[in-house]
Amino acid sequence: MVDEYTLERMMEMDGAEMMDTLEKLIEGGSEYYDIDKLWEELHLTLTGVSASEPVEGDPLSEAVVGVHVFELEEEDGFFACTEQDELEDIIAAMQQVDLEKLETGDVEEALRQQVTSEFTGLLDFYRRAAAAGKHVIFSVV
């Protein structure tokens, strides 16, 4: 989660500066949520397509990969953001998902439970960000 000032500063950074800033924010106690390697599986479960093919305008896709992608060199990783006023639509869409019916394809029950847990954790994180009036930065490196 970041405030307006931090988001504006980060929009001017390159990938290395952005990663350094995120690390400093986390070390400084800023609230964050780490999906780790399940972000691809979560996106696929929610949208039916890979996270490498985000669905523009789909709040469930945007829940996993963000709304606004930062234009950086590919080797710098992936960075995106969702602004505070965009969180409401994402939260509303996520609240409509029936967790019992989440399809994770032909995977074991343990993975389905992990994806469900990540979904629930991410939704809770977005609720806290919205309540705090914060923006959300995404990174995959």
XYZ file of C-alpha atoms in Angstrom:
141
model
C 0.000 0.000 0.000
C 1.278 3.461 -0.825
C 0.054 6.991 -0.373
C -0.460 9.520 -3.177
C 2.963 11.140 -2.753
C 4.777 7.806 -2.947
C 2.773 6.662 -5.974
C 3.564 9.876 -7.847
C 7.276 9.502 -7.062
C 7.286 5.852 -8.138
C 5.682 6.686 -11.484
C 8.910 8.550 -12.364
C 11.285 5.708 -11.406
C 12.966 2.970 -13.376
C 12.608 -0.665 -12.324
C 15.670 -0.779 -10.062
C 14.641 2.384 -8.210
C 11.089 1.074 -7.884
C 12.260 -2.244 -6.431
C 14.543 -0.431 -3.966
C 11.659 1.807 -2.921
C 9.320 -1.165 -2.413
C 11.940 -2.958 -0.308
C 12.445 0.165 1.834
C 8.683 0.568 2.285
C 8.327 -3.047 3.416
C 11.333 -2.788 5.756
C 9.834 0.438 7.114
C 6.610 -1.322 8.062
C 4.333 -0.451 5.134
C 1.571 -2.989 4.781
C 1.941 -5.399 1.867
C 0.566 -8.704 0.628
C 2.742 -11.385 -0.979
C 1.009 -13.862 -3.295
C 4.412 -15.331 -4.146
C 4.230 -17.886 -6.970
C 0.453 -18.385 -6.893
C -0.382 -15.144 -8.732
C -0.460 -16.973 -12.094
C -2.703 -19.748 -10.769
C -5.003 -17.225 -9.090
C -5.350 -15.197 -12.316
C -6.050 -18.345 -14.332
C -8.636 -19.506 -11.794
C -10.465 -16.171 -11.749
C -10.347 -15.342 -15.469
C -9.608 -18.531 -17.374
C -6.523 -16.964 -19.003
C -2.864 -16.547 -18.117
C -1.719 -13.487 -16.168
C 0.606 -12.777 -19.088
C -2.592 -11.895 -21.002
C -4.408 -9.561 -18.558
C -8.025 -8.824 -19.387
C -8.359 -5.049 -19.631
C -11.415 -3.760 -17.792
C -11.981 -7.071 -15.939
C -11.838 -6.320 -12.208
C -10.900 -9.923 -11.380
C -7.923 -9.766 -13.745
C -7.023 -6.348 -12.343
C -7.215 -7.771 -8.816
C -4.198 -9.944 -9.643
C -2.138 -7.820 -12.058
C -3.210 -4.236 -11.355
C -4.915 -1.647 -13.514
C -2.050 0.563 -14.739
C 1.152 -1.106 -15.946
C 4.384 0.864 -15.577
C 6.268 1.106 -18.872
C 9.635 -0.395 -17.944
C 12.247 -2.562 -19.599
C 11.291 -6.257 -19.491
C 14.413 -7.157 -17.521
C 13.306 -4.742 -14.771
C 10.346 -6.994 -13.936
C 6.637 -6.202 -13.931
C 5.243 -3.268 -11.965
C 1.682 -1.950 -11.981
C -0.649 -0.016 -9.734
C -4.290 0.235 -8.821
C -5.396 3.602 -7.568
C -7.492 3.913 -4.446
C -10.643 4.956 -6.323
C -10.399 1.795 -8.485
C -10.348 -0.594 -5.528
C -14.113 -0.409 -4.929
C -14.973 -2.112 -8.253
C -12.336 -4.784 -7.703
C -13.566 -5.486 -4.172
C -17.186 -5.664 -5.389
C -16.255 -8.144 -8.144
C -14.219 -10.277 -5.739
C -17.090 -10.379 -3.251
C -19.286 -11.911 -5.976
C -16.933 -14.884 -6.448
C -18.267 -18.138 -4.993
C -15.167 -19.660 -3.409
C -16.778 -23.102 -3.391
C -17.051 -22.993 -7.172
C -13.546 -21.731 -7.934
C -12.221 -23.939 -10.703
C -8.544 -24.729 -10.524
C -8.596 -27.262 -13.323
C -7.081 -30.660 -12.803
C -5.142 -29.827 -9.667
C -4.899 -31.355 -6.280
C -7.081 -30.216 -3.406
C -4.085 -28.700 -1.601
C -3.467 -26.256 -4.482
C -7.168 -25.348 -4.646
C -7.057 -24.559 -0.935
C -3.925 -22.426 -1.404
C -5.534 -20.452 -4.240
C -8.669 -19.936 -2.132
C -6.536 -18.764 0.787
C -4.612 -16.307 -1.419
C -7.873 -14.983 -2.857
C -9.258 -14.379 0.641
C -6.032 -12.739 1.815
C -5.889 -10.479 -1.237
C -9.510 -9.403 -0.802
C -8.840 -8.543 2.835
C -5.738 -6.568 1.816
C -7.764 -4.549 -0.726
C -10.427 -3.800 1.873
C -7.757 -2.455 4.239
C -6.148 -0.403 1.466
C -9.504 1.106 0.475
C -10.355 1.894 4.094
C -6.971 3.596 4.537
C -7.325 5.570 1.285
C -4.168 3.963 -0.134
C -3.113 2.906 -3.609
C -1.687 -0.554 -4.365
C 1.586 -1.271 -6.184
C 2.115 -4.676 -7.842
C 5.466 -6.214 -8.588
C 6.568 -9.471 -10.160
C 10.314 -9.796 -10.374
